[in-house]
Short mmCIF file of C-alpha atoms and ligand atoms in Angstrom, two decimals:
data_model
loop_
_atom_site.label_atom_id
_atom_site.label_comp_id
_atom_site.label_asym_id
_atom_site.label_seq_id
_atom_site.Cartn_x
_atom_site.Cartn_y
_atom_site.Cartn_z
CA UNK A 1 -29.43 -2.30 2.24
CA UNK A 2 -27.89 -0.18 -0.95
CA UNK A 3 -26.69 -1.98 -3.53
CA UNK A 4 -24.85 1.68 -5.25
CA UNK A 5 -21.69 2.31 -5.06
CA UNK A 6 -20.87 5.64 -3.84
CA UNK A 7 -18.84 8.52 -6.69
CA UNK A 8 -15.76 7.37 -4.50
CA UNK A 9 -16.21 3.84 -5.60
CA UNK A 10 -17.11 4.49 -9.01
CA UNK A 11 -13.83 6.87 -9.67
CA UNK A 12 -12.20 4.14 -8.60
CA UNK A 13 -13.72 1.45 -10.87
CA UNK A 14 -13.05 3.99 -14.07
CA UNK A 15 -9.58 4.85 -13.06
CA UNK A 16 -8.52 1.48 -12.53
CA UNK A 17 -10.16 0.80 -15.88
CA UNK A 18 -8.98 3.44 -17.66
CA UNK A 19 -5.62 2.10 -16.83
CA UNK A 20 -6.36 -1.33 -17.09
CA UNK A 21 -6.78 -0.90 -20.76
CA UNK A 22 -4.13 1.82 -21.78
CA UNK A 23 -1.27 0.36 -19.59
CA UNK A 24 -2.25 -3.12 -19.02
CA UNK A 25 -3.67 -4.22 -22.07
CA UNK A 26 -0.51 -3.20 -24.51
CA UNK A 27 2.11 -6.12 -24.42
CA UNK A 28 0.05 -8.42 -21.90
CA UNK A 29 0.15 -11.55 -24.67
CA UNK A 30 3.65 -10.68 -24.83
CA UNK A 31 4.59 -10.49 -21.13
CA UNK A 32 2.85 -14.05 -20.82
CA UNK A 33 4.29 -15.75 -23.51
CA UNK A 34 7.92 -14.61 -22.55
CA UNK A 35 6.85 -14.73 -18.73
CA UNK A 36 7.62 -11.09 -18.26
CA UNK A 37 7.04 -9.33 -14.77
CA UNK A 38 5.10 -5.82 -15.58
CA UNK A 39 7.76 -4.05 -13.75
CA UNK A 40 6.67 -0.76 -15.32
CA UNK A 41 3.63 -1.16 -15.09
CA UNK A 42 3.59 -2.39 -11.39
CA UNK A 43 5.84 0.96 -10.80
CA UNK A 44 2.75 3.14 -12.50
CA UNK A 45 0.16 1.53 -10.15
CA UNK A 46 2.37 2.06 -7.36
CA UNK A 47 2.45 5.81 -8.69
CA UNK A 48 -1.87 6.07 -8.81
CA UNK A 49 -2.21 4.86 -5.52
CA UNK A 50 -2.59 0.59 -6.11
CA UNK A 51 -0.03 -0.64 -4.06
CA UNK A 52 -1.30 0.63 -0.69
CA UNK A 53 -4.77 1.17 -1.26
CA UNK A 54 -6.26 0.83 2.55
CA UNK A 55 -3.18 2.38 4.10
CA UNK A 56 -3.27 5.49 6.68
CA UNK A 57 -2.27 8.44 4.56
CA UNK A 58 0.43 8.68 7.11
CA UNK A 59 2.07 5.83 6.00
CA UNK A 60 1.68 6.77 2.85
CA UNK A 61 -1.42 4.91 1.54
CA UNK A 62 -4.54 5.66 0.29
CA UNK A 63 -6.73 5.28 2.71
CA UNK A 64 -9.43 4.08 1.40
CA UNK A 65 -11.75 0.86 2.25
CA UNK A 66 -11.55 -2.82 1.25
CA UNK A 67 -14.28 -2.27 -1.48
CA UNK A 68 -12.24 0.16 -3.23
CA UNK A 69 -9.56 -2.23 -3.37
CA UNK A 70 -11.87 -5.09 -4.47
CA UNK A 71 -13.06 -2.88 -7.55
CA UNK A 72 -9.79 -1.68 -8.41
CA UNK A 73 -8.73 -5.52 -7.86
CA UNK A 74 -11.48 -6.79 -10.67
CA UNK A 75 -10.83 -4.07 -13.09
CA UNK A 76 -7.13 -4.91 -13.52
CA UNK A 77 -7.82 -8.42 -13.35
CA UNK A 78 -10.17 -8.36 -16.48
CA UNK A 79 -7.08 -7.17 -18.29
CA UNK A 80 -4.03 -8.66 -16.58
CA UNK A 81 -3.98 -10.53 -13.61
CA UNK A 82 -0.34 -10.93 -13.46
CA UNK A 83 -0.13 -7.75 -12.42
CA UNK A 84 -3.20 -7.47 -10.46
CA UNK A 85 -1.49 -10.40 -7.82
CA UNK A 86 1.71 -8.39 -7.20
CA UNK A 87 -0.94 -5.46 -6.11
CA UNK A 88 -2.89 -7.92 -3.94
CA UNK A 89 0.09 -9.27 -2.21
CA UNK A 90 0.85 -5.92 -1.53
CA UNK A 91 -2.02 -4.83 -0.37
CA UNK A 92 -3.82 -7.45 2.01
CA UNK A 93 -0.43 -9.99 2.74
CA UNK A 94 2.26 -7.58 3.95
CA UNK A 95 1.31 -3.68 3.90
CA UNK A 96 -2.19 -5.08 5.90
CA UNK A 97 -0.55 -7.08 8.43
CA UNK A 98 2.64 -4.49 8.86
CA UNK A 99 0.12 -1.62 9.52
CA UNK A 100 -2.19 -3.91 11.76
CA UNK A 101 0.70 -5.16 14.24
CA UNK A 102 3.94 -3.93 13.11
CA UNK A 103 5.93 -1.39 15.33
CA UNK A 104 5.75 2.48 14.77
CA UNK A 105 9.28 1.89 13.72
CA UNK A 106 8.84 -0.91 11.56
CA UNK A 107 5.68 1.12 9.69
CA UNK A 108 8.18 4.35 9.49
CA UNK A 109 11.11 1.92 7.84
CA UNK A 110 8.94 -0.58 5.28
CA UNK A 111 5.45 0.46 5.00
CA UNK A 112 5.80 3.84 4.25
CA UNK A 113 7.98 2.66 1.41
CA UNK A 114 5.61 -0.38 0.28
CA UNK A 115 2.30 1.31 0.79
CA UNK A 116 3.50 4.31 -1.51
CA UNK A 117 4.66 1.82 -4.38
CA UNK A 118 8.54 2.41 -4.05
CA UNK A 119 9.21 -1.16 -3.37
CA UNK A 120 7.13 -4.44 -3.20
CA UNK A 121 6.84 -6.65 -0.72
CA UNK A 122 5.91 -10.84 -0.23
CA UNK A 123 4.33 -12.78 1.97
CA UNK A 124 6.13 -16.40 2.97
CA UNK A 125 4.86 -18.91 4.41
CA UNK A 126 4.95 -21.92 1.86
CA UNK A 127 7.26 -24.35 2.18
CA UNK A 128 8.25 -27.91 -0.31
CA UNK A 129 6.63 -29.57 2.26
CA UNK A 130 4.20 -27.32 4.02
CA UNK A 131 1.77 -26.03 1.66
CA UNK A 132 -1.76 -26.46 2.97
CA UNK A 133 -0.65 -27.53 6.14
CA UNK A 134 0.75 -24.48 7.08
CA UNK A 135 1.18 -25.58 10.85
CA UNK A 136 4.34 -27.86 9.18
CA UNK A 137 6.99 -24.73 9.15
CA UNK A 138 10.93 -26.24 8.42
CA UNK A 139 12.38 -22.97 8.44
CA UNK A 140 13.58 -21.85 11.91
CA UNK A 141 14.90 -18.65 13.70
CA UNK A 142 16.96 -19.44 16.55
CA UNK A 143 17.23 -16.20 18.65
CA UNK A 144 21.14 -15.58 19.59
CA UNK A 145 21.18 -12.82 21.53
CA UNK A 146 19.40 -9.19 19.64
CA UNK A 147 19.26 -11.13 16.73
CA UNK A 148 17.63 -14.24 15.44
CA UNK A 149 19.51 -16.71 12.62
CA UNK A 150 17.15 -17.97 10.57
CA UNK A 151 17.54 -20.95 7.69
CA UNK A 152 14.64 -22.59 5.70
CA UNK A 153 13.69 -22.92 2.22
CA UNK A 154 10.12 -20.72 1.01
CA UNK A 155 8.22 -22.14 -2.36
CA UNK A 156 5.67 -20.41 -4.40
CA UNK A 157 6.66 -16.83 -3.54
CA UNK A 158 4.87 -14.12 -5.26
CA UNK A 159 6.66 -10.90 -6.05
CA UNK A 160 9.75 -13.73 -5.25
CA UNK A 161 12.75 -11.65 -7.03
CA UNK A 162 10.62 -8.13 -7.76
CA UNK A 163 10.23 -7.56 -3.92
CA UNK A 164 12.38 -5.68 -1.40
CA UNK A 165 10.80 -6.44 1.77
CA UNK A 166 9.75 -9.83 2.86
CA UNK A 167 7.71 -11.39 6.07
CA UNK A 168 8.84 -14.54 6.54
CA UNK A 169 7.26 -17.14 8.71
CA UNK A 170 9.52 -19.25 10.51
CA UNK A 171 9.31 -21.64 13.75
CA UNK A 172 10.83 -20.33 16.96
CA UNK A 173 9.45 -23.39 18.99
CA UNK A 174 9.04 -26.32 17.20
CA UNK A 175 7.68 -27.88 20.44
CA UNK A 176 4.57 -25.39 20.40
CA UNK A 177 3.82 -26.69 17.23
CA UNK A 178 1.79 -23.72 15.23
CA UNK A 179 1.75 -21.19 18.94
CA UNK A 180 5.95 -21.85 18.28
CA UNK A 181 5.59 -20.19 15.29
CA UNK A 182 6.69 -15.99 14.77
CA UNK A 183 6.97 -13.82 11.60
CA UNK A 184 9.73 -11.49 10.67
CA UNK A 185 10.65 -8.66 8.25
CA UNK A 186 13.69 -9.54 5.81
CA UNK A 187 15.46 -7.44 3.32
CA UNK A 188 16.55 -8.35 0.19
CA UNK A 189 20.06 -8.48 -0.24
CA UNK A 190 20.74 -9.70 3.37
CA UNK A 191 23.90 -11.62 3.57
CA UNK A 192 22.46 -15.66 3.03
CA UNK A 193 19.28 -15.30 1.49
CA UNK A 194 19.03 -16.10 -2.25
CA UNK A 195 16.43 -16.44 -4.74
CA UNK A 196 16.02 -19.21 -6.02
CA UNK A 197 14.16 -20.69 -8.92
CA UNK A 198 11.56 -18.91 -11.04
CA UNK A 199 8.81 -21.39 -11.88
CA UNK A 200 7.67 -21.70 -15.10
CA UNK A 201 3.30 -21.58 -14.77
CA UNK A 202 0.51 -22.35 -16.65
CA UNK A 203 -1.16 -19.08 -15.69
CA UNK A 204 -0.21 -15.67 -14.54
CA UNK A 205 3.14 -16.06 -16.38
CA UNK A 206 3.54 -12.19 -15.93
CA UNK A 207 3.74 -13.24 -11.75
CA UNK A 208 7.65 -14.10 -10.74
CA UNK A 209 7.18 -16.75 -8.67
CA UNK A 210 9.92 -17.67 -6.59
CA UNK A 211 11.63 -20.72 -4.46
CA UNK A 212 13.98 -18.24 -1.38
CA UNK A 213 17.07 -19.61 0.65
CA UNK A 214 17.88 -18.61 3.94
CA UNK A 215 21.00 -19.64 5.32
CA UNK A 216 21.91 -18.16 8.40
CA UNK A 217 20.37 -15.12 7.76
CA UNK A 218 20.70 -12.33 10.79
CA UNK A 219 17.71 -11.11 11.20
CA UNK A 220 17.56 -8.12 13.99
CA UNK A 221 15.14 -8.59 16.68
CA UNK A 222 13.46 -5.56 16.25
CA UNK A 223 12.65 -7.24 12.40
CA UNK A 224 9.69 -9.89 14.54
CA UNK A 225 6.74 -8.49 14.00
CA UNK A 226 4.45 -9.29 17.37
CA UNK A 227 5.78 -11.44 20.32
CA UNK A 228 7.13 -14.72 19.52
CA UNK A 229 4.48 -17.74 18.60
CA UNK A 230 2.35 -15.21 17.01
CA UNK A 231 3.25 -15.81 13.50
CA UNK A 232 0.61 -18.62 12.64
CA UNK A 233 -2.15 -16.46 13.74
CA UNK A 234 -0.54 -13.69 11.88
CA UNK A 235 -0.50 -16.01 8.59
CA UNK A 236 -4.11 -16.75 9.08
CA UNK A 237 -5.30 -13.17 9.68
CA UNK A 238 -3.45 -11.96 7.15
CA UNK A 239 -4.89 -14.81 4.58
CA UNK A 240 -8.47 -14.00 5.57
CA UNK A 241 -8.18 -10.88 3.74
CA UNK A 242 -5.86 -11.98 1.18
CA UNK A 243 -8.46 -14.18 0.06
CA UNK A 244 -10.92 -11.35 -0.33
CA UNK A 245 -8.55 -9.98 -2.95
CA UNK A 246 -7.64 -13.34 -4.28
CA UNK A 247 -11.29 -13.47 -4.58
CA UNK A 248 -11.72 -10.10 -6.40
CA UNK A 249 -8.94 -11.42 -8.93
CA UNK A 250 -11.43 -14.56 -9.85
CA UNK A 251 -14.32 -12.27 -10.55
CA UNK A 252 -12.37 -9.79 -12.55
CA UNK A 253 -10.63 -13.00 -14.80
CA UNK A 254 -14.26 -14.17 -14.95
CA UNK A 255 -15.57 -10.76 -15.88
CA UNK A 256 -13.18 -10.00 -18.19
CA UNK A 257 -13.83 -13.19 -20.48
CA UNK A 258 -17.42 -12.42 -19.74
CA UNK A 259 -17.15 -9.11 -20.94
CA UNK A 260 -15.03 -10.39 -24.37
CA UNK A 261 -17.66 -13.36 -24.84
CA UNK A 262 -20.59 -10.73 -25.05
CA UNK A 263 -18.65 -8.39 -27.54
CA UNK A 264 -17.58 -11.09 -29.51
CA UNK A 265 -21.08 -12.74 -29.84
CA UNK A 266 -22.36 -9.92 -31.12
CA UNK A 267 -19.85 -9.36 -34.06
CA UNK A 268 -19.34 -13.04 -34.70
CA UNK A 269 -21.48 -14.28 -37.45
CA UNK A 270 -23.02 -18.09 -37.79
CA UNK A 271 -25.81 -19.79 -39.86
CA UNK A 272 -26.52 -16.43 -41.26
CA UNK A 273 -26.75 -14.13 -37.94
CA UNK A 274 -24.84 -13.04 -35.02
CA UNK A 275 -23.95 -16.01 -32.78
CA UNK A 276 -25.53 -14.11 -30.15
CA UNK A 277 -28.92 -14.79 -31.90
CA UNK A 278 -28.56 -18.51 -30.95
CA UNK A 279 -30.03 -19.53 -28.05
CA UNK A 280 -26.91 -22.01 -27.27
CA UNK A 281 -24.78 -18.96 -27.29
CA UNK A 282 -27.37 -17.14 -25.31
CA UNK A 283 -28.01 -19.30 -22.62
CA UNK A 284 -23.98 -19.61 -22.37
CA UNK A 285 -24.20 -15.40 -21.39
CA UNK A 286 -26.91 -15.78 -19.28
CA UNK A 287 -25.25 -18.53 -16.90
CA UNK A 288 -21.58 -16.29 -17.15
CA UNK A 289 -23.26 -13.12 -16.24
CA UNK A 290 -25.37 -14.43 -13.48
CA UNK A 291 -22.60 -16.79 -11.67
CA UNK A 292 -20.68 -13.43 -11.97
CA UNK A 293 -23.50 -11.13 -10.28
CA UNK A 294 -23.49 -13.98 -7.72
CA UNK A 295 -19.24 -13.91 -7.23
CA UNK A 296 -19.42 -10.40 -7.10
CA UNK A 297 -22.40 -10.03 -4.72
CA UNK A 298 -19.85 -12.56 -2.01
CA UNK A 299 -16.69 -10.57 -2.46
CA UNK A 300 -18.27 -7.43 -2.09
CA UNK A 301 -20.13 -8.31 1.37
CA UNK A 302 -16.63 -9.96 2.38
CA UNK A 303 -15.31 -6.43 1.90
CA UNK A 304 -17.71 -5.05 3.37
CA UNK A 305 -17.74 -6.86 6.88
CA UNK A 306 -14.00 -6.58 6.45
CA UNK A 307 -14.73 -2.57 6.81
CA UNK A 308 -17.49 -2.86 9.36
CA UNK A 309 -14.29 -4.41 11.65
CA UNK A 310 -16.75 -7.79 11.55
CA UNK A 311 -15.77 -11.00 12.04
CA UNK A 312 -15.40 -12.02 8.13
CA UNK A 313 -12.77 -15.33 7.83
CA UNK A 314 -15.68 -17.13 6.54
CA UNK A 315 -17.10 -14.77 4.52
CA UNK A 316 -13.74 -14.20 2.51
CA UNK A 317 -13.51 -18.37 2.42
CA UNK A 318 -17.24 -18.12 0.29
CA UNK A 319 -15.67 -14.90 -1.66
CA UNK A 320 -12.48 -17.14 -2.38
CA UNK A 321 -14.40 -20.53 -3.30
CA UNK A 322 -16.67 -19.28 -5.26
CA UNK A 323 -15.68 -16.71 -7.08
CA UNK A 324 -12.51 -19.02 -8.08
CA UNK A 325 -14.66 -21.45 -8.93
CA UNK A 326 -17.00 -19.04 -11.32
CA UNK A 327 -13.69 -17.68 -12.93
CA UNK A 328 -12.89 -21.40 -14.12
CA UNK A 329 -16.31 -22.21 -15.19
CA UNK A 330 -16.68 -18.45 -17.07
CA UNK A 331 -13.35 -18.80 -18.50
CA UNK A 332 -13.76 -22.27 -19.75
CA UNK A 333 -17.10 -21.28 -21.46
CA UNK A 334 -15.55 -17.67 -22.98
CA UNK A 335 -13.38 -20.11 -24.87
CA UNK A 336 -16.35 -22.40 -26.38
CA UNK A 337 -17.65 -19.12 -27.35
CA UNK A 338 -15.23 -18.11 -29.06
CA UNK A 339 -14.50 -21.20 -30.85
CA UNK A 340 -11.33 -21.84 -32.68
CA UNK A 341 -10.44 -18.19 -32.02
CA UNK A 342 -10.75 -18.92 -28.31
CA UNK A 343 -7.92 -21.22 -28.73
CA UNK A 344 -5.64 -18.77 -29.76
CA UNK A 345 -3.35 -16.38 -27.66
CA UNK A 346 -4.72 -13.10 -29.91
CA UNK A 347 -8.26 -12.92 -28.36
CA UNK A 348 -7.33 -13.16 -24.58
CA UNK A 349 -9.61 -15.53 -23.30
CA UNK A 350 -7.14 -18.65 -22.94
CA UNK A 351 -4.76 -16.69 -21.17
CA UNK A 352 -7.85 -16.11 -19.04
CA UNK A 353 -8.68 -19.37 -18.14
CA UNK A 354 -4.76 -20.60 -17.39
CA UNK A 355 -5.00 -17.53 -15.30
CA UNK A 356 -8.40 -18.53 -13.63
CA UNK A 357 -6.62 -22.17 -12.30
CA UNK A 358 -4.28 -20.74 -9.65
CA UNK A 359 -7.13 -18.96 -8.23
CA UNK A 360 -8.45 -22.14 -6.76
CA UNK A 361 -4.75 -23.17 -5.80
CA UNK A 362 -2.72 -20.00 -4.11
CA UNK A 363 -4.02 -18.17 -0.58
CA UNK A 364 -5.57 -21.84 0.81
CA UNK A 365 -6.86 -24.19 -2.41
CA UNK A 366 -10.95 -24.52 -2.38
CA UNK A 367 -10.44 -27.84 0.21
CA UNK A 368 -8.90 -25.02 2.48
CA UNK A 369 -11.20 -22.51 2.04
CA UNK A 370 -14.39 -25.37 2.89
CA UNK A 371 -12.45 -26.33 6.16
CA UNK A 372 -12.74 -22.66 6.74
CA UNK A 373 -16.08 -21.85 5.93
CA UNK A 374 -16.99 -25.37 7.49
CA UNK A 375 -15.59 -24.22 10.84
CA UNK A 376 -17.39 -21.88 10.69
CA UNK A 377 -20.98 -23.52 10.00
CA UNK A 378 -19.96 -26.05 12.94
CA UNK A 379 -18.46 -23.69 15.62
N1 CAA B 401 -8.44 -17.04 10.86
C1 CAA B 401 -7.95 -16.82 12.10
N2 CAA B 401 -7.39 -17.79 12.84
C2 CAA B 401 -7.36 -19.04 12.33
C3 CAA B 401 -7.85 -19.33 11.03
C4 CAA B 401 -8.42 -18.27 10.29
N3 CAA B 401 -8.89 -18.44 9.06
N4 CAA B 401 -7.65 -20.64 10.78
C5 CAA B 401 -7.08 -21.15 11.88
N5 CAA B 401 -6.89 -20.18 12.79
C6 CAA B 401 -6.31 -20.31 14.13
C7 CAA B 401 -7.15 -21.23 14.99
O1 CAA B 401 -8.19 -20.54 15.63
C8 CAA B 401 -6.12 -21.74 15.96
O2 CAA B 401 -5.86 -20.78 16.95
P1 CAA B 401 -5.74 -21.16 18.51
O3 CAA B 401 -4.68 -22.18 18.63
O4 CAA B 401 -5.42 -19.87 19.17
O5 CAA B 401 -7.07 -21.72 18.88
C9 CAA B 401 -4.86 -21.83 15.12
O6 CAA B 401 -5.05 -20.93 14.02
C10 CAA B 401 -4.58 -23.22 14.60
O7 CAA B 401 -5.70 -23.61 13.87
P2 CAA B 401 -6.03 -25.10 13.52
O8 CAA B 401 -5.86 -25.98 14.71
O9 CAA B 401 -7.37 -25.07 12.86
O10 CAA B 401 -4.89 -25.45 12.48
P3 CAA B 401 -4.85 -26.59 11.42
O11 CAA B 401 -3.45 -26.95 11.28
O12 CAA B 401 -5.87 -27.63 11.69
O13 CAA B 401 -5.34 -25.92 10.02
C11 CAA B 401 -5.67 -24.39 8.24
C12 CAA B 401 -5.43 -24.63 9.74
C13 CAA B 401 -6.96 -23.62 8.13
C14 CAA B 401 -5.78 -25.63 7.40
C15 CAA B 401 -4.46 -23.54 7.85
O14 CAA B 401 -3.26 -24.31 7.94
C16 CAA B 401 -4.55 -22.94 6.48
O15 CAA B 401 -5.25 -21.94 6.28
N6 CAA B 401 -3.80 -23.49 5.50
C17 CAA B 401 -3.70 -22.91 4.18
C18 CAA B 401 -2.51 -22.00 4.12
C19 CAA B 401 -2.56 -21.10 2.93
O16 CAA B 401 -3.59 -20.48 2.64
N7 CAA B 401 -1.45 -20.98 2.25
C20 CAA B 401 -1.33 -20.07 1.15
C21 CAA B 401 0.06 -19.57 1.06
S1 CAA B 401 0.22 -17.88 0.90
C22 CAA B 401 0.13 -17.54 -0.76
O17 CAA B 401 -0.39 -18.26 -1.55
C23 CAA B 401 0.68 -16.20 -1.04
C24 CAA B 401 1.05 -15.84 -2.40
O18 CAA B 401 2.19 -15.55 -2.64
C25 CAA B 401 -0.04 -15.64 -3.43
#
């Protein structure tokens, strides 16, 4: 076992650091106060390579392997992970899935275009009422002749009015229940599809998160990815390595208020000495930096078996759970370290940990991810 990253990994770590902190960092209170997407900054990390990370150079991407993308994932998180869910939703919900079982024609037409940054793409399968129980799909395509018609309502969307390119889950058979369910390519601007309502979050404020209308919305046949009914386990595949980057988000949120607790300790003076001279303070940095380690040590071997082409759905479900749950925990703690000051939007760390919250909510909440890694155990 070798715990070293290889010079590939590490150039990846510094340049996504290096641009973490001179494109990210400038304007990211602002963009979350005012709810801001990055757009320019999104563009840029479509422009070094972000977007498509673990895509065939032939379709444009990078070509590189799920760790990559895990430390470029954390390094951008630290700073601003508004930005850094647009790239994972890129990356492991549609370019993955497109590449993975989309036609040679449908990788020429959208991949080649979302891998290399020109446009974004979402993932949806949440609905007002099926959120968890993703099984519950409303929206329907009803196939009339070489094309389908499809009408539903979508909730939660990420990259909801940024994107060009969206895979929608719909039912096909609602008497198949989740094998009557298929997933399809949309484009924005289709006639019937509108996007709706931009929610107004506690975290990732930066993220436009979207509620989408389809009605009657022709959607070309060609547009299905895979043979009808294959859309749930499409969802689910594509989830279990969303949540490896979901995960990867966590840790780099709990990193980076990790990383701003240390400095600050240090500088911070109390009772006549550097805060980080009192054992409370001290013990507070030993717990953050070892629940980290711990987080960090999951997501990687997620990644890892991802790349090996091992079975790793309940792998990324440990990544997910407990590196969301660390992020909370390290956040939470980066603020009692940094006392009043923690409080406040000028040191980072409350952003932080509103940021750290959806982490345990979006790609399958921690209940999910335990009936995942509980099936698992049992099977
Ligand atoms: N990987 C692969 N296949 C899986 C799977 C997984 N993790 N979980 C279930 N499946 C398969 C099962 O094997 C089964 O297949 P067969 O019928 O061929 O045997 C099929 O899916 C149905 O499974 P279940 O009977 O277990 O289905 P269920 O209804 O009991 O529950 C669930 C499944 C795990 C709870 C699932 O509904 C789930 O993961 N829900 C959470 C959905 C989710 O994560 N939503 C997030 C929205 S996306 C988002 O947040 C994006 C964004 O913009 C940030």
């Amino acid at each position: 076992m070798n715990f070293q990253l290889t010079e590939e990994h590490l150039a990846v770590q510094e340049a996504a650091r290096e641009f973490a902190k001179s494109e990210l960092l400038p304007g990211v209170i602002e963009r979350d106060t005012e709810a801001k997407f990055p757009k320019e900054q999104v563009k840029k990390m479509g422009e070094l390579g972000f977007m498509g990370m673990m895509v065939d150079p032939k379709y444009n991407g990078g070509g590189m392997d799920t760790l990559s993308y895990v430390i470029a994932m954390e390094e951008l998180s630290k700073i601003d992970a508004s930005a850094s869910v647009s790239m994972s939703v890129n990356n492991s919900l549609v370019c993955w899935g497109l590449e993975k079982y989309g036609t040679e024609e449908q990788k020429q037409k959208y991949l080649t275009r979302l891998a290399s940054g020109e446009v974004l793409g979402a993932f949806c399968l949440s609905e007002p009422e099926a959120g968890s129980d993703a099984t519950s799909q409303k929206t329907n395509a009803e196939l009339k002749g070489d094309h389908y018609i499809l009408n539903g309502t979508k909730n939660w969307i990420t990259n909801g009015s940024s994107a060009s390119i969206y895979l929608v889950i719909a039912q096909t058979d609602a008497s198949k229940g989740h094998k009557g369910i298929s997933v399809f390519i949309v484009e924005k601007g289709w006639e019937g599809f509108v996007i709706g309502k931009k929610e107004d979050k506690l975290g990732i404020r930066g993220s436009d998160t979207h509620s989408l209308m389809f009605t009657d919305v022709k959607v070309p046949v060609e547009n299905r990815i895979g043979e009808e009914g294959f859309g749930f386990t499409f969802a689910m595949e594509t989830l279990n390595g969303g949540r490896i980057g979901i995960a990867a988000q966590a840790l780099g949120i709990a990193a980076g208020a990790y990383e701003l607790s240390l400095a600050y300790s240090k500088e911070r003076k109390a009772f006549g000495k550097p805060i980080s001279q009192h054992q409370a303070i001290q013990f507070k940095l030993a717990d953050m930096a070892t629940q980290i380690e711990a987080a960090r040590l999951l997501v990687y071997k997620a990644a890892w078996l991802k790349d090996q082409e091992q079975d790793y759905a309940h792998a990324s479900a440990m990544a997910k759970l407990y590196a969301s749950e660390v992020a909370m925990n390290v956040t939470i703690e980066a603020v009692q370290v940094h006392g009043g000051y923690g409080y406040v939007k000028e040191y980072h760390v409350e952003r932080l940990m509103r940021d750290a919250k959806i982490t345990q909510i979006y790609e399958g909440t921690s209940e999910i991810q335990r009936i995942v890694i509980s099936r698992g155990i049992l099977k």
